[in-house]
C-alpha positions as a LaTeX table, in Angstrom:
\begin{tabular}{lrrr}
\hline
Residue & $x$ (\AA) & $y$ (\AA) & $z$ (\AA) \\
\hline
Met1 & 0.00 & $-0.02$ & 0.10 \\
Thr2 & 1.49 & 3.31 & $-1.15$ \\
Val3 & 0.45 & 6.21 & 0.95 \\
Pro4 & 1.65 & 9.70 & $-0.35$ \\
Thr5 & 3.35 & 11.99 & 2.16 \\
Trp6 & 0.30 & 14.58 & 1.59 \\
Leu7 & $-2.24$ & 11.97 & 2.73 \\
Trp8 & $-0.17$ & 11.45 & 5.94 \\
Phe9 & $-0.30$ & 15.14 & 6.53 \\
Ala10 & $-3.86$ & 15.47 & 5.68 \\
Thr11 & $-4.95$ & 12.73 & 8.04 \\
Ile12 & $-2.94$ & 14.06 & 10.85 \\
Gly13 & $-4.25$ & 17.54 & 10.19 \\
Gly14 & $-7.85$ & 16.17 & 10.21 \\
Leu15 & $-7.23$ & 14.43 & 13.57 \\
Val16 & $-5.85$ & 17.62 & 15.07 \\
Ala17 & $-8.69$ & 19.66 & 13.67 \\
Ile18 & $-11.14$ & 17.35 & 15.57 \\
Ile19 & $-9.24$ & 17.48 & 18.80 \\
Leu20 & $-9.08$ & 21.07 & 18.90 \\
Ala21 & $-12.80$ & 21.27 & 18.15 \\
Asp22 & $-13.62$ & 18.74 & 20.74 \\
Leu23 & $-11.32$ & 21.01 & 23.06 \\
Phe24 & $-13.22$ & 24.04 & 22.20 \\
Leu25 & $-16.41$ & 22.64 & 23.08 \\
Val26 & $-15.14$ & 21.15 & 26.48 \\
Asp27 & $-13.48$ & 24.43 & 27.37 \\
Asn28 & $-16.36$ & 26.55 & 26.27 \\
Lys29 & $-18.81$ & 25.05 & 28.52 \\
Pro30 & $-17.39$ & 22.39 & 31.13 \\
His31 & $-20.00$ & 20.04 & 32.27 \\
Ala32 & $-20.65$ & 16.36 & 33.33 \\
Val33 & $-21.17$ & 14.35 & 30.14 \\
Thr34 & $-24.73$ & 12.87 & 29.85 \\
Ile35 & $-25.64$ & 9.61 & 28.52 \\
Arg36 & $-27.31$ & 11.01 & 25.43 \\
Glu37 & $-24.45$ & 13.12 & 24.67 \\
Ala38 & $-21.85$ & 10.36 & 25.08 \\
Thr39 & $-23.98$ & 8.08 & 22.71 \\
Arg40 & $-23.96$ & 10.73 & 19.90 \\
Trp41 & $-20.24$ & 11.32 & 20.23 \\
Val42 & $-19.70$ & 7.64 & 20.12 \\
Leu43 & $-21.71$ & 7.01 & 17.02 \\
Phe44 & $-19.95$ & 10.01 & 15.36 \\
Tyr45 & $-16.57$ & 8.52 & 15.90 \\
Val46 & $-17.62$ & 5.00 & 14.82 \\
Ala47 & $-19.35$ & 6.57 & 11.64 \\
Leu48 & $-15.88$ & 8.35 & 11.05 \\
Ala49 & $-13.97$ & 5.10 & 11.29 \\
Val50 & $-16.49$ & 3.53 & 8.95 \\
Val51 & $-16.36$ & 6.12 & 6.39 \\
Phe52 & $-12.78$ & 6.12 & 6.40 \\
Gly53 & $-12.58$ & 2.19 & 6.10 \\
Leu54 & $-14.89$ & 2.64 & 3.27 \\
Gly55 & $-12.68$ & 5.31 & 1.67 \\
Ile56 & $-9.78$ & 2.63 & 1.97 \\
Trp57 & $-11.87$ & $-0.02$ & 0.28 \\
Leu58 & $-12.75$ & 2.41 & $-2.66$ \\
Phe59 & $-9.11$ & 3.69 & $-3.24$ \\
Ala60 & $-6.83$ & 0.66 & $-2.19$ \\
Gly61 & $-9.10$ & $-2.21$ & $-2.16$ \\
Gly62 & $-11.01$ & $-4.65$ & 0.07 \\
Thr63 & $-7.84$ & $-6.29$ & 1.49 \\
Tyr64 & $-6.49$ & $-3.23$ & 3.07 \\
Ala65 & $-9.96$ & $-2.21$ & 4.23 \\
Gly66 & $-10.41$ & $-5.58$ & 5.94 \\
Glu67 & $-7.19$ & $-5.10$ & 7.59 \\
Phe68 & $-8.23$ & $-1.57$ & 8.73 \\
Phe69 & $-11.62$ & $-2.78$ & 10.29 \\
Ala70 & $-9.94$ & $-5.76$ & 11.79 \\
Gly71 & $-7.18$ & $-3.59$ & 13.36 \\
Tyr72 & $-9.82$ & $-0.88$ & 14.59 \\
Ile73 & $-12.06$ & $-3.46$ & 16.20 \\
Thr74 & $-9.04$ & $-5.15$ & 17.90 \\
Glu75 & $-7.77$ & $-1.73$ & 19.28 \\
Tyr76 & $-11.20$ & $-0.63$ & 20.31 \\
Ser77 & $-11.98$ & $-3.92$ & 22.11 \\
Leu78 & $-8.43$ & $-3.59$ & 23.81 \\
Ser79 & $-9.03$ & $-0.13$ & 24.71 \\
Val80 & $-12.30$ & $-0.99$ & 26.54 \\
Asp81 & $-9.95$ & $-2.79$ & 28.95 \\
Asn82 & $-8.07$ & 0.47 & 29.34 \\
Leu83 & $-11.42$ & 2.02 & 30.66 \\
Phe84 & $-11.34$ & $-0.03$ & 33.90 \\
Val85 & $-7.98$ & 1.64 & 34.72 \\
Phe86 & $-9.14$ & 5.30 & 33.69 \\
Val87 & $-12.23$ & 4.38 & 36.27 \\
Ile88 & $-9.66$ & 3.80 & 39.00 \\
Ile89 & $-7.47$ & 6.67 & 38.07 \\
Met90 & $-10.34$ & 9.20 & 38.06 \\
Ala91 & $-11.55$ & 7.93 & 41.49 \\
Thr92 & $-8.11$ & 8.02 & 42.97 \\
Phe93 & $-7.38$ & 11.32 & 42.06 \\
Lys94 & $-11.07$ & 12.49 & 42.79 \\
Val95 & $-11.38$ & 14.27 & 39.44 \\
Pro96 & $-14.57$ & 16.50 & 39.33 \\
Ala97 & $-17.09$ & 15.13 & 36.79 \\
Ile98 & $-17.24$ & 18.44 & 34.98 \\
His99 & $-13.50$ & 18.08 & 34.16 \\
Gln100 & $-13.24$ & 14.43 & 33.34 \\
His101 & $-13.85$ & 14.92 & 29.60 \\
Arg102 & $-11.03$ & 17.44 & 29.45 \\
Val103 & $-8.73$ & 15.10 & 31.44 \\
Leu104 & $-9.57$ & 12.24 & 29.29 \\
Leu105 & $-9.20$ & 14.13 & 25.86 \\
Ile106 & $-5.60$ & 15.57 & 26.93 \\
Gly107 & $-4.48$ & 12.25 & 28.18 \\
Ile108 & $-5.65$ & 10.57 & 25.13 \\
Val109 & $-3.76$ & 13.00 & 22.90 \\
Ile110 & $-0.61$ & 12.21 & 25.20 \\
Ala111 & $-1.16$ & 8.59 & 24.42 \\
Leu112 & $-1.63$ & 9.05 & 20.77 \\
Ile113 & 1.50 & 10.90 & 20.22 \\
Met114 & 3.41 & 8.39 & 22.42 \\
Arg115 & 1.61 & 5.42 & 20.18 \\
Gly116 & 2.71 & 7.05 & 17.04 \\
Ala117 & 6.29 & 6.86 & 18.16 \\
Phe118 & 5.74 & 3.49 & 19.03 \\
Ile119 & 4.21 & 2.54 & 15.59 \\
Ala120 & 7.01 & 4.26 & 13.72 \\
Ile121 & 9.73 & 2.04 & 15.70 \\
Gly122 & 7.85 & $-1.18$ & 15.28 \\
Ala123 & 7.18 & $-0.57$ & 11.48 \\
Ala124 & 11.04 & 0.29 & 10.90 \\
Ala125 & 11.89 & $-2.78$ & 12.94 \\
Ile126 & 9.61 & $-5.04$ & 11.04 \\
Glu127 & 10.90 & $-3.90$ & 7.83 \\
Arg128 & 14.31 & $-4.62$ & 8.67 \\
Phe129 & 14.05 & $-7.60$ & 10.86 \\
Ser130 & 11.50 & $-10.38$ & 10.21 \\
Trp131 & 12.17 & $-12.19$ & 13.46 \\
Val132 & 10.38 & $-9.32$ & 15.17 \\
Phe133 & 7.34 & $-11.19$ & 14.50 \\
Tyr134 & 8.35 & $-13.99$ & 16.87 \\
Leu135 & 8.89 & $-11.27$ & 19.58 \\
Phe136 & 5.59 & $-9.68$ & 19.01 \\
Ala137 & 3.98 & $-13.26$ & 19.05 \\
Ala138 & 5.76 & $-14.03$ & 22.22 \\
Val139 & 4.39 & $-10.77$ & 23.96 \\
Leu140 & 0.99 & $-11.64$ & 22.76 \\
Ile141 & 0.75 & $-15.26$ & 23.86 \\
Tyr142 & 2.41 & $-14.41$ & 27.13 \\
Thr143 & $-0.30$ & $-11.58$ & 27.72 \\
Ala144 & $-2.96$ & $-13.94$ & 26.71 \\
Ile145 & $-1.93$ & $-16.49$ & 29.18 \\
Asn146 & $-1.82$ & $-13.93$ & 32.17 \\
Leu147 & $-5.32$ & $-12.83$ & 31.15 \\
Ala148 & $-6.76$ & $-16.25$ & 31.18 \\
Arg149 & $-5.01$ & $-17.03$ & 34.58 \\
Gln150 & $-6.42$ & $-13.81$ & 36.18 \\
Gly151 & $-9.97$ & $-14.70$ & 34.91 \\
Thr152 & $-12.56$ & $-12.09$ & 36.61 \\
Asp153 & $-10.09$ & $-10.99$ & 39.37 \\
His154 & $-10.13$ & $-7.20$ & 40.15 \\
Asp155 & $-7.61$ & $-4.59$ & 41.00 \\
Glu156 & $-8.46$ & $-2.43$ & 43.81 \\
Glu157 & $-6.37$ & 0.51 & 43.48 \\
Phe158 & $-4.06$ & 2.48 & 41.22 \\
Thr159 & $-0.12$ & 2.36 & 41.85 \\
Glu160 & 1.51 & 5.31 & 40.33 \\
Asn161 & 4.29 & 4.42 & 37.92 \\
Arg162 & 7.89 & 5.71 & 37.92 \\
Ala163 & 7.23 & 8.37 & 35.39 \\
Leu164 & 4.51 & 9.80 & 37.63 \\
Arg165 & 6.73 & 9.66 & 40.80 \\
Leu166 & 9.46 & 11.42 & 38.83 \\
Leu167 & 7.09 & 14.24 & 37.62 \\
Arg168 & 5.85 & 14.89 & 41.16 \\
Arg169 & 9.63 & 15.13 & 42.43 \\
Met170 & 10.36 & 17.62 & 39.68 \\
Leu171 & 7.38 & 20.02 & 39.76 \\
Pro172 & 5.51 & 21.37 & 43.00 \\
Val173 & 1.81 & 19.92 & 42.95 \\
Thr174 & $-1.06$ & 21.86 & 44.56 \\
Glu175 & $-3.41$ & 19.95 & 46.93 \\
Asp176 & $-6.55$ & 20.78 & 45.07 \\
Phe177 & $-7.81$ & 21.14 & 41.67 \\
Leu178 & $-8.31$ & 24.62 & 40.76 \\
Gly179 & $-10.86$ & 24.52 & 37.99 \\
Ser180 & $-9.50$ & 23.25 & 34.79 \\
Arg181 & $-6.01$ & 24.90 & 35.05 \\
Ser182 & $-3.02$ & 22.65 & 34.80 \\
Phe183 & $-0.58$ & 25.49 & 35.99 \\
Val184 & $-0.95$ & 28.31 & 38.43 \\
Lys185 & 1.38 & 31.01 & 40.15 \\
Val186 & 1.30 & 30.97 & 43.95 \\
Asp187 & 3.59 & 33.77 & 45.61 \\
Gly188 & 5.42 & 34.20 & 42.46 \\
Lys189 & 6.17 & 30.61 & 42.23 \\
Arg190 & 4.71 & 28.32 & 39.55 \\
Trp191 & 2.85 & 25.30 & 40.53 \\
Val192 & 1.24 & 22.46 & 38.69 \\
Thr193 & $-2.26$ & 21.18 & 39.76 \\
Pro194 & $-3.52$ & 17.57 & 39.95 \\
Met195 & $-5.10$ & 18.14 & 36.58 \\
Leu196 & $-1.70$ & 18.09 & 34.94 \\
Ile197 & $-0.88$ & 14.74 & 36.94 \\
Val198 & $-4.14$ & 12.73 & 36.09 \\
Met199 & $-3.50$ & 13.67 & 32.35 \\
Phe200 & $-0.17$ & 12.49 & 32.40 \\
Ala201 & $-1.36$ & 9.41 & 34.35 \\
Ile202 & $-3.97$ & 8.64 & 31.59 \\
Gly203 & $-1.35$ & 8.82 & 28.90 \\
Ser204 & 1.47 & 7.12 & 30.49 \\
Thr205 & $-0.77$ & 4.27 & 31.57 \\
Asp206 & $-2.22$ & 3.82 & 28.06 \\
Leu207 & 1.40 & 3.48 & 26.99 \\
Leu208 & 1.61 & 0.15 & 28.95 \\
Phe209 & $-1.56$ & $-1.24$ & 26.98 \\
Ala210 & 0.24 & $-0.26$ & 23.90 \\
Leu211 & 2.81 & $-2.97$ & 24.56 \\
Asp212 & 0.48 & $-5.70$ & 23.64 \\
Ser213 & $-2.09$ & $-3.66$ & 21.56 \\
Ile214 & 0.48 & $-2.43$ & 19.09 \\
Pro215 & 2.02 & $-5.98$ & 18.37 \\
Ala216 & $-1.59$ & $-7.26$ & 18.16 \\
Ile217 & $-2.40$ & $-4.84$ & 15.10 \\
Phe218 & 0.79 & $-5.61$ & 13.48 \\
Gly219 & $-0.23$ & $-9.05$ & 13.34 \\
Leu220 & $-3.39$ & $-7.92$ & 11.50 \\
Thr221 & $-1.59$ & $-5.51$ & 9.11 \\
Gln222 & 1.92 & $-4.30$ & 8.53 \\
Glu223 & 0.97 & $-1.08$ & 7.00 \\
Ala224 & 2.09 & 1.74 & 9.29 \\
Tyr225 & $-0.69$ & 3.91 & 8.08 \\
Leu226 & $-3.48$ & 1.52 & 8.95 \\
Val227 & $-1.98$ & 0.85 & 12.14 \\
Phe228 & $-1.61$ & 4.58 & 13.06 \\
Thr229 & $-5.29$ & 5.42 & 11.89 \\
Ala230 & $-6.79$ & 2.38 & 13.64 \\
Asn231 & $-5.23$ & 3.22 & 16.82 \\
Ala232 & $-6.30$ & 6.75 & 16.26 \\
Phe233 & $-9.80$ & 6.22 & 15.52 \\
Ala234 & $-10.07$ & 3.76 & 18.45 \\
Leu235 & $-8.47$ & 6.20 & 20.93 \\
Met236 & $-10.54$ & 9.30 & 19.78 \\
Gly237 & $-13.74$ & 7.44 & 20.52 \\
Leu238 & $-12.49$ & 6.01 & 23.63 \\
Arg239 & $-13.24$ & 8.83 & 26.00 \\
Gln240 & $-16.87$ & 8.97 & 25.04 \\
Leu241 & $-16.92$ & 5.32 & 25.38 \\
Tyr242 & $-15.87$ & 5.89 & 28.92 \\
Phe243 & $-19.15$ & 7.98 & 29.73 \\
Leu244 & $-21.47$ & 5.93 & 27.53 \\
Leu245 & $-20.53$ & 2.36 & 29.25 \\
Gly246 & $-20.56$ & 3.33 & 32.83 \\
Gly247 & $-21.76$ & 0.74 & 34.77 \\
Leu248 & $-21.92$ & $-1.60$ & 32.03 \\
Leu249 & $-18.01$ & $-2.08$ & 32.28 \\
Glu250 & $-18.47$ & $-4.02$ & 35.57 \\
Lys251 & $-20.76$ & $-6.38$ & 33.91 \\
Leu252 & $-18.14$ & $-7.36$ & 31.16 \\
Ile253 & $-17.05$ & $-10.08$ & 33.55 \\
Tyr254 & $-15.67$ & $-12.40$ & 30.97 \\
Leu255 & $-13.97$ & $-9.57$ & 28.83 \\
Ser256 & $-10.46$ & $-10.75$ & 29.86 \\
Tyr257 & $-11.06$ & $-14.35$ & 28.69 \\
Gly258 & $-12.32$ & $-13.06$ & 25.29 \\
Leu259 & $-9.26$ & $-10.63$ & 24.95 \\
Ala260 & $-6.95$ & $-13.53$ & 26.13 \\
Ile261 & $-8.52$ & $-15.59$ & 23.23 \\
Ile262 & $-7.92$ & $-12.91$ & 20.64 \\
Leu263 & $-4.50$ & $-12.02$ & 21.60 \\
Gly264 & $-3.61$ & $-15.81$ & 21.67 \\
Phe265 & $-5.32$ & $-16.14$ & 18.30 \\
Ile266 & $-3.09$ & $-13.10$ & 16.84 \\
Gly267 & $-0.05$ & $-14.45$ & 18.45 \\
Val268 & $-0.47$ & $-17.72$ & 16.68 \\
Lys269 & $-1.00$ & $-15.67$ & 13.31 \\
Leu270 & 2.20 & $-13.95$ & 13.86 \\
Val271 & 4.07 & $-17.02$ & 14.48 \\
Leu272 & 2.57 & $-18.49$ & 11.03 \\
His273 & 3.51 & $-15.22$ & 9.48 \\
Ala274 & 7.15 & $-15.26$ & 11.06 \\
Leu275 & 7.70 & $-18.83$ & 9.76 \\
His276 & 6.45 & $-17.86$ & 6.35 \\
Glu277 & 9.02 & $-14.94$ & 6.11 \\
Asn278 & 11.69 & $-16.69$ & 8.09 \\
Ser279 & 15.22 & $-15.70$ & 7.81 \\
Leu280 & 16.66 & $-17.13$ & 11.23 \\
Pro281 & 19.46 & $-19.60$ & 10.07 \\
Phe282 & 18.51 & $-22.20$ & 12.70 \\
Ile283 & 15.07 & $-22.55$ & 11.57 \\
Asn284 & 14.72 & $-24.40$ & 8.29 \\
Gly285 & 18.30 & $-23.14$ & 7.28 \\
Gly286 & 17.16 & $-19.75$ & 7.14 \\
Asp287 & 14.39 & $-20.34$ & 4.38 \\
Pro288 & 10.86 & $-19.50$ & 4.78 \\
Val289 & 8.84 & $-22.33$ & 6.07 \\
Pro290 & 5.77 & $-23.45$ & 3.91 \\
Val291 & 2.87 & $-22.92$ & 6.40 \\
Pro292 & $-0.52$ & $-21.70$ & 5.79 \\
Glu293 & $-1.29$ & $-18.13$ & 6.76 \\
Val294 & $-4.48$ & $-16.93$ & 8.35 \\
Gly295 & $-6.55$ & $-14.62$ & 5.96 \\
Ile296 & $-7.71$ & $-11.13$ & 7.15 \\
Ala297 & $-11.38$ & $-12.39$ & 6.47 \\
Val298 & $-10.83$ & $-15.42$ & 8.93 \\
Ser299 & $-9.13$ & $-12.92$ & 11.42 \\
Leu300 & $-12.14$ & $-10.36$ & 11.44 \\
Ser301 & $-14.59$ & $-13.18$ & 11.93 \\
Val302 & $-12.77$ & $-14.64$ & 14.95 \\
Ile303 & $-12.41$ & $-11.20$ & 16.54 \\
Val304 & $-15.95$ & $-10.16$ & 15.96 \\
Gly305 & $-17.23$ & $-13.66$ & 16.94 \\
Val306 & $-15.31$ & $-13.71$ & 20.11 \\
Leu307 & $-16.15$ & $-10.17$ & 21.20 \\
Ala308 & $-19.96$ & $-11.07$ & 20.56 \\
Ile309 & $-19.90$ & $-14.47$ & 22.57 \\
Thr310 & $-17.93$ & $-12.80$ & 25.41 \\
Thr311 & $-20.26$ & $-9.99$ & 25.88 \\
Val312 & $-23.49$ & $-11.92$ & 25.46 \\
Ala313 & $-22.11$ & $-14.55$ & 28.12 \\
Ser314 & $-21.03$ & $-11.85$ & 30.51 \\
Leu315 & $-24.53$ & $-10.16$ & 30.23 \\
Val316 & $-26.19$ & $-13.59$ & 30.82 \\
Lys317 & $-24.11$ & $-14.45$ & 33.75 \\
Val318 & $-24.65$ & $-11.21$ & 35.31 \\
Arg319 & $-28.48$ & $-11.52$ & 34.89 \\
Arg320 & $-28.56$ & $-14.90$ & 36.46 \\
Asp321 & $-26.03$ & $-14.01$ & 39.27 \\
Pro322 & $-25.95$ & $-10.18$ & 39.93 \\
Ser323 & $-23.61$ & $-10.69$ & 42.79 \\
Val324 & $-20.73$ & $-11.15$ & 40.52 \\
Val325 & $-20.93$ & $-7.41$ & 39.76 \\
Pro326 & $-18.60$ & $-5.34$ & 41.98 \\
Gly327 & $-20.80$ & $-2.97$ & 43.87 \\
Thr328 & $-23.75$ & $-5.45$ & 44.19 \\
Pro329 & $-24.63$ & $-5.90$ & 47.80 \\
Val330 & $-24.17$ & $-9.50$ & 49.46 \\
Pro331 & $-27.49$ & $-11.04$ & 50.28 \\
Ala332 & $-28.41$ & $-11.03$ & 53.67 \\
Val333 & $-27.72$ & $-14.05$ & 55.80 \\
Ala334 & $-30.59$ & $-15.76$ & 57.81 \\
Ala335 & $-30.49$ & $-14.98$ & 61.41 \\
Gly336 & $-28.63$ & $-17.67$ & 63.40 \\
Asp337 & $-26.47$ & $-18.49$ & 60.55 \\
Asp338 & $-22.67$ & $-18.84$ & 61.96 \\
Thr339 & $-21.60$ & $-17.02$ & 58.91 \\
Ala340 & $-23.82$ & $-14.04$ & 59.61 \\
Ala341 & $-21.19$ & $-12.10$ & 61.46 \\
Ala342 & $-18.50$ & $-12.73$ & 58.56 \\
Val343 & $-20.73$ & $-11.59$ & 55.70 \\
Gly344 & $-23.55$ & $-9.62$ & 57.11 \\
Gly345 & $-23.73$ & $-6.13$ & 55.51 \\
Ala346 & $-20.55$ & $-6.65$ & 53.57 \\
Glu347 & $-20.47$ & $-5.26$ & 50.02 \\
Arg348 & $-18.21$ & $-5.31$ & 47.06 \\
Ala349 & $-16.16$ & $-2.19$ & 46.22 \\
Pro350 & $-18.39$ & 0.25 & 44.49 \\
Ala351 & $-18.04$ & 0.63 & 40.72 \\
Gly352 & $-15.78$ & 3.43 & 39.66 \\
Thr353 & $-14.09$ & 3.79 & 43.17 \\
Gly354 & $-10.96$ & 1.82 & 42.47 \\
Gly355 & $-12.56$ & $-1.53$ & 42.94 \\
Gly356 & $-13.75$ & $-2.39$ & 39.47 \\
Arg357 & $-11.48$ & $-3.66$ & 36.78 \\
Pro358 & $-11.19$ & $-6.96$ & 35.25 \\
Ala359 & $-8.14$ & $-9.34$ & 35.01 \\
Arg360 & $-5.17$ & $-7.43$ & 33.32 \\
Arg361 & $-3.23$ & $-6.80$ & 36.45 \\
Arg362 & $-0.56$ & $-4.24$ & 36.14 \\
Asp363 & 1.34 & $-3.83$ & 39.30 \\
Asp364 & 4.46 & $-3.77$ & 37.32 \\
Ala365 & 3.12 & $-1.35$ & 34.93 \\
Asp366 & 5.87 & 1.21 & 34.33 \\
Pro367 & 6.38 & 2.70 & 31.06 \\
Thr368 & 9.99 & 3.93 & 32.15 \\
Gly369 & 10.98 & 0.32 & 33.25 \\
\hline
\end{tabular}
């Protein structure tokens, strides 16, 4: 796929224009985002992605369009997992509802810039070294195994990574939020507010998720333009999805299993592709191995099918057993039961206060190592 320079600039310019327009709307009238408003924005960004994919189909062919849609759906589904962490971060920093949209917007812009650099490095490495696919496959399979092992366990708190701790040491931070301002002057000294810290927390934490989501999309397409645009559309619609899903996040109890299957599938696909492009001397004498490769149509079908089954299974389970959702009170125990003292009045952690995020534990999540 040949992408002219002007198209790169036009695409990035269009994304910047959307971000600036969104930022203007947020700054013009800060408010808590309603479900109706979030729904409109989610539909808008999904429609943009669909139109973009159809444009690729028209000008570059169905194969590249299929790769874009497969990459976009994969990145969007993996991004849903990010939302659980974002909920915890918002609760940890006690971000006022009227400023959460701005925090997510700037945080995601930071994440998109860092992902862009990551994508450029990954594309350059793939072009020069075919064995990188083996590395990407190992990362995905390892992550898939961890997700499957952790099941429906939940993290209960957010731990600041090294980059955040370094930022706090370098800059004086005020105790409270001061409107939507990130910088203030107090007695002639410049301070930063928690607004800047939480934005950086969103952006830097997302980079950790890119460590498996970027290899995943490279398993579906090696076109840097498609990788970047799929990530951009997924991230741009992510913040609105945060407000739209709300309590539904806690009901996707099997999401981690579904993501594990998808990552494992793409990991195997990468191994097959790596063998097909093999140049390592200790494998088949350095010659390509004649193995079958998984087509994009099969990949797209598996991704959509797994997500659909995971969602339906989660909602059916929650309907039959509401107690599996964090925030659901434990049923009262009959008087005289020996266990009443142990469980009576106990409740799960309320959703959105640091108690709700499936599997995907990131205690070692630290973008700076």
